[in-house]
mmCIF file of C-alpha atoms in Angstrom:
data_model
loop_
_atom_site.group_PDB
_atom_site.id
_atom_site.type_symbol
_atom_site.label_atom_id
_atom_site.label_comp_id
_atom_site.label_asym_id
_atom_site.label_seq_id
_atom_site.Cartn_x
_atom_site.Cartn_y
_atom_site.Cartn_z
ATOM 1 C CA ASP A 1272 -0.116 -0.187 0.052
ATOM 2 C CA THR A 1273 3.354 2.250 -0.898
ATOM 3 C CA ALA A 1274 1.220 5.372 -1.457
ATOM 4 C CA VAL A 1275 4.832 7.209 -2.688
ATOM 5 C CA SER A 1276 7.608 5.092 -4.637
ATOM 6 C CA GLN A 1277 10.219 5.392 -6.030
ATOM 7 C CA THR A 1278 12.876 3.494 -7.899
ATOM 8 C CA PRO A 1279 16.201 2.315 -7.098
ATOM 9 C CA LYS A 1280 16.545 3.009 -3.812
ATOM 10 C CA TYR A 1281 20.548 3.058 -4.744
ATOM 11 C CA LEU A 1282 22.150 4.971 -7.465
ATOM 12 C CA VAL A 1283 25.657 4.250 -7.947
ATOM 13 C CA THR A 1284 26.879 5.443 -11.030
ATOM 14 C CA GLN A 1285 29.789 6.815 -13.191
ATOM 15 C CA MET A 1286 30.759 10.050 -14.299
ATOM 16 C CA GLY A 1287 29.311 10.439 -18.157
ATOM 17 C CA ASN A 1288 26.196 8.304 -17.965
ATOM 18 C CA ASP A 1289 22.605 8.649 -18.775
ATOM 19 C CA LYS A 1290 20.118 7.316 -15.982
ATOM 20 C CA SER A 1291 16.336 7.384 -15.139
ATOM 21 C CA ILE A 1292 14.671 7.568 -11.359
ATOM 22 C CA LYS A 1293 11.224 6.509 -11.276
ATOM 23 C CA CYS A 1294 8.350 7.627 -9.905
ATOM 24 C CA GLU A 1295 5.292 6.804 -9.159
ATOM 25 C CA GLN A 1296 1.875 7.260 -6.853
ATOM 26 C CA ASN A 1297 -0.992 5.442 -6.326
ATOM 27 C CA LEU A 1298 -2.916 8.730 -4.348
ATOM 28 C CA GLY A 1299 -4.685 9.567 -7.655
ATOM 29 C CA HIS A 1300 -2.628 13.281 -7.168
ATOM 30 C CA ASP A 1301 -2.922 15.065 -9.423
ATOM 31 C CA THR A 1302 0.700 16.864 -8.947
ATOM 32 C CA MET A 1303 3.751 15.253 -8.836
ATOM 33 C CA TYR A 1304 7.416 16.948 -7.602
ATOM 34 C CA TRP A 1305 11.179 16.512 -7.490
ATOM 35 C CA TYR A 1306 13.221 17.891 -5.482
ATOM 36 C CA LYS A 1307 16.935 17.579 -4.907
ATOM 37 C CA GLN A 1308 18.931 17.305 -1.312
ATOM 38 C CA ASP A 1309 22.347 18.457 -0.912
ATOM 39 C CA SER A 1310 24.120 17.597 1.682
ATOM 40 C CA LYS A 1311 23.309 19.762 3.860
ATOM 41 C CA LYS A 1312 19.731 18.478 3.989
ATOM 42 C CA PHE A 1313 18.669 20.999 2.272
ATOM 43 C CA LEU A 1314 15.077 20.666 -0.127
ATOM 44 C CA LYS A 1315 15.688 22.104 -3.630
ATOM 45 C CA ILE A 1316 12.638 21.432 -6.183
ATOM 46 C CA MET A 1317 13.149 20.801 -9.123
ATOM 47 C CA PHE A 1318 10.105 19.961 -11.186
ATOM 48 C CA SER A 1319 6.345 20.394 -10.700
ATOM 49 C CA TYR A 1320 4.149 18.005 -13.141
ATOM 50 C CA ASN A 1321 -0.022 18.647 -12.552
ATOM 51 C CA ASN A 1322 -1.429 16.668 -14.577
ATOM 52 C CA LYS A 1323 1.191 16.172 -16.578
ATOM 53 C CA GLU A 1324 1.997 19.310 -17.603
ATOM 54 C CA LEU A 1325 5.006 21.090 -16.177
ATOM 55 C CA ILE A 1326 4.478 23.382 -14.325
ATOM 56 C CA ILE A 1327 7.408 24.926 -11.955
ATOM 57 C CA ASN A 1328 10.905 24.547 -13.745
ATOM 58 C CA GLU A 1329 13.952 25.463 -11.845
ATOM 59 C CA THR A 1330 16.933 26.784 -12.821
ATOM 60 C CA VAL A 1331 17.570 22.913 -13.458
ATOM 61 C CA PRO A 1332 20.534 22.127 -15.912
ATOM 62 C CA ASN A 1333 19.081 20.952 -18.991
ATOM 63 C CA ARG A 1334 20.675 17.225 -18.871
ATOM 64 C CA PHE A 1335 17.624 16.927 -16.204
ATOM 65 C CA SER A 1336 14.654 16.415 -17.801
ATOM 66 C CA PRO A 1337 11.318 14.886 -16.543
ATOM 67 C CA LYS A 1338 8.969 13.021 -18.085
ATOM 68 C CA SER A 1339 5.504 12.217 -17.648
ATOM 69 C CA PRO A 1340 3.395 9.736 -19.002
ATOM 70 C CA ASP A 1341 0.150 9.282 -16.754
ATOM 71 C CA LYS A 1342 -0.956 11.429 -13.521
ATOM 72 C CA ALA A 1343 -0.312 8.612 -11.433
ATOM 73 C CA HIS A 1344 3.964 8.360 -13.080
ATOM 74 C CA LEU A 1345 6.812 11.191 -12.770
ATOM 75 C CA ASN A 1346 10.257 10.159 -14.259
ATOM 76 C CA LEU A 1347 13.334 12.010 -14.127
ATOM 77 C CA HIS A 1348 16.245 11.240 -16.616
ATOM 78 C CA ILE A 1349 19.582 12.654 -16.364
ATOM 79 C CA ASN A 1350 21.902 12.773 -19.075
ATOM 80 C CA SER A 1351 25.657 13.052 -19.031
ATOM 81 C CA LEU A 1352 25.618 12.939 -15.139
ATOM 82 C CA GLU A 1353 28.638 14.902 -13.249
ATOM 83 C CA LEU A 1354 29.830 14.350 -9.910
ATOM 84 C CA GLY A 1355 27.917 16.986 -8.736
ATOM 85 C CA ASP A 1356 24.855 15.093 -9.067
ATOM 86 C CA SER A 1357 25.398 13.451 -6.156
ATOM 87 C CA ALA A 1358 22.086 14.047 -4.045
ATOM 88 C CA VAL A 1359 18.926 12.116 -2.865
ATOM 89 C CA TYR A 1360 16.161 12.568 -5.038
ATOM 90 C CA PHE A 1361 13.038 13.557 -3.810
ATOM 91 C CA CYS A 1362 9.873 12.728 -5.009
ATOM 92 C CA ALA A 1363 6.195 13.351 -3.550
ATOM 93 C CA SER A 1364 2.772 14.356 -4.803
ATOM 94 C CA SER A 1365 0.242 16.939 -3.562
ATOM 95 C CA GLN A 1366 -3.739 16.683 -4.166
ATOM 96 C CA ALA A 1367 -3.241 20.166 -5.501
ATOM 97 C CA MET A 1368 -1.419 23.048 -6.181
ATOM 98 C CA THR A 1369 -2.740 25.952 -4.611
ATOM 99 C CA GLY A 1370 -2.469 26.948 -1.367
ATOM 100 C CA ASN A 1371 -0.560 25.765 1.063
ATOM 101 C CA GLN A 1372 -3.312 23.186 2.556
ATOM 102 C CA GLU A 1373 -2.215 20.559 0.265
ATOM 103 C CA THR A 1374 -0.110 18.625 1.772
ATOM 104 C CA GLN A 1375 2.221 16.898 -0.292
ATOM 105 C CA TYR A 1376 3.811 13.158 -0.162
ATOM 106 C CA PHE A 1377 6.880 11.994 -0.344
ATOM 107 C CA GLY A 1378 9.148 8.549 -1.102
ATOM 108 C CA PRO A 1379 12.091 7.175 0.034
ATOM 109 C CA GLY A 1380 14.047 8.978 -1.778
ATOM 110 C CA THR A 1381 16.859 7.790 -4.321
ATOM 111 C CA ARG A 1382 20.800 8.254 -3.489
ATOM 112 C CA LEU A 1383 22.602 9.214 -6.491
ATOM 113 C CA LEU A 1384 26.061 8.747 -6.509
ATOM 114 C CA VAL A 1385 28.210 9.853 -9.413
ATOM 115 C CA LEU A 1386 31.973 8.338 -9.081
ATOM 116 C CA ALA B 317 5.180 1.205 8.848
ATOM 117 C CA GLN B 318 4.789 5.383 9.561
ATOM 118 C CA ARG B 319 8.556 6.293 10.694
ATOM 119 C CA VAL B 320 7.138 9.834 11.816
ATOM 120 C CA THR B 321 3.876 10.845 12.395
ATOM 121 C CA GLN B 322 2.632 14.378 13.036
ATOM 122 C CA PRO B 323 -1.241 13.501 14.124
ATOM 123 C CA GLU B 324 -2.601 16.993 13.209
ATOM 124 C CA LYS B 325 -3.006 17.718 9.786
ATOM 125 C CA LEU B 326 -4.913 21.339 11.346
ATOM 126 C CA LEU B 327 -3.994 23.878 13.547
ATOM 127 C CA SER B 328 -5.283 27.170 14.096
ATOM 128 C CA VAL B 329 -3.958 29.318 17.336
ATOM 129 C CA PHE B 330 -4.266 33.203 17.172
ATOM 130 C CA LYS B 331 -1.747 35.880 17.481
ATOM 131 C CA GLY B 332 0.280 36.288 19.729
ATOM 132 C CA ALA B 333 -0.724 32.252 21.511
ATOM 133 C CA PRO B 334 1.516 29.278 21.968
ATOM 134 C CA VAL B 335 2.069 26.945 18.845
ATOM 135 C CA GLU B 336 2.544 23.556 19.238
ATOM 136 C CA LEU B 337 3.407 21.385 16.325
ATOM 137 C CA LYS B 338 3.298 17.540 17.452
ATOM 138 C CA CYS B 339 6.187 15.356 15.823
ATOM 139 C CA ASN B 340 6.265 11.629 17.235
ATOM 140 C CA TYR B 341 8.987 8.741 15.332
ATOM 141 C CA SER B 342 9.525 5.518 15.769
ATOM 142 C CA TYR B 343 13.331 4.351 14.579
ATOM 143 C CA SER B 344 15.455 2.527 16.503
ATOM 144 C CA GLY B 345 18.532 3.891 15.877
ATOM 145 C CA SER B 346 19.811 7.087 16.371
ATOM 146 C CA PRO B 347 18.159 9.472 13.831
ATOM 147 C CA GLU B 348 18.552 12.833 13.142
ATOM 148 C CA LEU B 349 15.425 14.948 13.379
ATOM 149 C CA PHE B 350 14.015 17.966 11.096
ATOM 150 C CA TRP B 351 11.787 21.042 10.608
ATOM 151 C CA TYR B 352 10.821 22.016 7.277
ATOM 152 C CA VAL B 353 8.284 24.738 6.560
ATOM 153 C CA GLN B 354 6.429 25.343 3.021
ATOM 154 C CA TYR B 355 4.887 29.062 3.049
ATOM 155 C CA SER B 356 2.388 29.559 0.577
ATOM 156 C CA ARG B 357 3.872 29.849 -2.810
ATOM 157 C CA GLN B 358 6.727 28.985 -1.465
ATOM 158 C CA ARG B 359 9.353 25.980 -1.794
ATOM 159 C CA LEU B 360 10.093 23.776 0.975
ATOM 160 C CA GLN B 361 12.813 25.211 3.141
ATOM 161 C CA LEU B 362 14.395 23.196 6.173
ATOM 162 C CA LEU B 363 13.111 25.515 9.779
ATOM 163 C CA LEU B 364 15.559 23.793 11.849
ATOM 164 C CA ARG B 365 17.109 20.293 12.823
ATOM 165 C CA HIS B 366 18.099 18.739 16.253
ATOM 166 C CA ILE B 367 21.514 18.554 16.434
ATOM 167 C CA SER B 368 22.010 22.344 16.296
ATOM 168 C CA ARG B 369 20.033 23.167 19.391
ATOM 169 C CA GLU B 370 19.179 26.438 17.797
ATOM 170 C CA SER B 371 16.027 28.948 17.537
ATOM 171 C CA ILE B 372 14.739 30.245 14.275
ATOM 172 C CA LYS B 373 11.931 32.859 13.641
ATOM 173 C CA GLY B 374 11.966 31.548 17.703
ATOM 174 C CA PHE B 375 10.761 28.507 17.149
ATOM 175 C CA THR B 376 12.663 26.067 18.481
ATOM 176 C CA ALA B 377 12.484 21.753 19.455
ATOM 177 C CA ASP B 378 13.859 19.444 21.251
ATOM 178 C CA LEU B 379 14.642 15.889 21.065
ATOM 179 C CA ASN B 380 12.584 13.689 23.213
ATOM 180 C CA LYS B 381 13.764 10.152 22.802
ATOM 181 C CA GLY B 382 12.315 8.585 25.932
ATOM 182 C CA GLU B 383 9.052 9.995 24.516
ATOM 183 C CA THR B 384 10.026 9.773 20.822
ATOM 184 C CA SER B 385 8.965 12.926 19.851
ATOM 185 C CA PHE B 386 9.806 15.934 18.635
ATOM 186 C CA HIS B 387 7.244 18.630 19.236
ATOM 187 C CA LEU B 388 8.148 22.620 17.206
ATOM 188 C CA LYS B 389 7.423 25.310 19.443
ATOM 189 C CA LYS B 390 6.447 28.901 19.477
ATOM 190 C CA PRO B 391 5.372 30.925 22.292
ATOM 191 C CA PHE B 392 4.199 33.366 20.492
ATOM 192 C CA ALA B 393 2.428 33.196 17.258
ATOM 193 C CA GLN B 394 2.604 35.404 14.118
ATOM 194 C CA GLU B 395 0.879 35.621 11.184
ATOM 195 C CA GLU B 396 3.347 35.079 8.934
ATOM 196 C CA ASP B 397 3.792 31.633 10.876
ATOM 197 C CA SER B 398 1.585 30.306 8.337
ATOM 198 C CA ALA B 399 2.452 28.159 6.206
ATOM 199 C CA MET B 400 2.794 24.328 5.723
ATOM 200 C CA TYR B 401 5.218 22.307 8.795
ATOM 201 C CA TYR B 402 7.464 18.894 7.745
ATOM 202 C CA CYS B 403 8.520 17.199 10.119
ATOM 203 C CA ALA B 404 11.054 14.622 9.402
ATOM 204 C CA LEU B 405 13.735 11.912 10.115
ATOM 205 C CA SER B 406 17.190 11.099 9.241
ATOM 206 C CA GLY B 407 18.231 7.193 10.189
ATOM 207 C CA ASP B 408 21.931 6.573 10.674
ATOM 208 C CA THR B 409 22.040 4.069 7.862
ATOM 209 C CA GLY B 410 22.389 5.032 4.218
ATOM 210 C CA ASN B 411 19.089 6.130 2.083
ATOM 211 C CA GLN B 412 16.870 6.422 4.819
ATOM 212 C CA PHE B 413 15.215 9.374 5.162
ATOM 213 C CA TYR B 414 11.613 10.034 5.992
ATOM 214 C CA PHE B 415 8.882 12.857 5.536
ATOM 215 C CA GLY B 416 5.726 13.856 8.426
ATOM 216 C CA THR B 417 2.411 14.132 6.021
ATOM 217 C CA GLY B 418 2.736 17.902 6.839
ATOM 218 C CA THR B 419 0.557 19.811 9.520
ATOM 219 C CA SER B 420 -0.804 23.279 8.358
ATOM 220 C CA LEU B 421 -1.075 25.882 10.485
ATOM 221 C CA THR B 422 -3.145 28.983 10.471
ATOM 222 C CA VAL B 423 -1.978 31.875 12.918
ATOM 223 C CA ILE B 424 -5.394 33.983 13.202
ATOM 224 C CA PRO B 425 -5.024 37.624 13.040
#
């Protein structure tokens, strides 16, 4: 009965490789997010999709490309991985985006290590 | 199993009143606890972490290992404190980071 799931949990790869992280939510939510957590535990939003449409696209290198095949999935593709991409990436979902009443449900995170 | 529990989804207090946002956790090792805050239409941001033992914007939180709690407190609530607050736990082994479901705080003028 996992609400927001991410795969893989751990990802170790070499610089220059292309990798994907998958996210799925079974909550019936309309909005999904990708966050990057840096070494100081700060969470930074990267992207947000609402009903498969890109809503938020923060200043993120264009090597990062989100793809939402349907509103229950938001995958993150990363091309030409760099050392600085090493971090924990969190997926989240919420029913809608408006106001601060919407609870975001977070996935368990994917720890990416680029060697 | 739910690692982090925030029992109150919504909490309303009057301006100037004390506020306490509850957080309980379940973890057998030595976790690190955090509070994140998300103001309306803004990104989620770190408010404080228990190892810093600091006070941010008048908020404090003490880790009580006996009660496995990390409640967030402020003696006098302000209108600008209205936001969504998330309690989070970082495990002591590898990729473990758990968020609570959040508490929406409304400070009534």
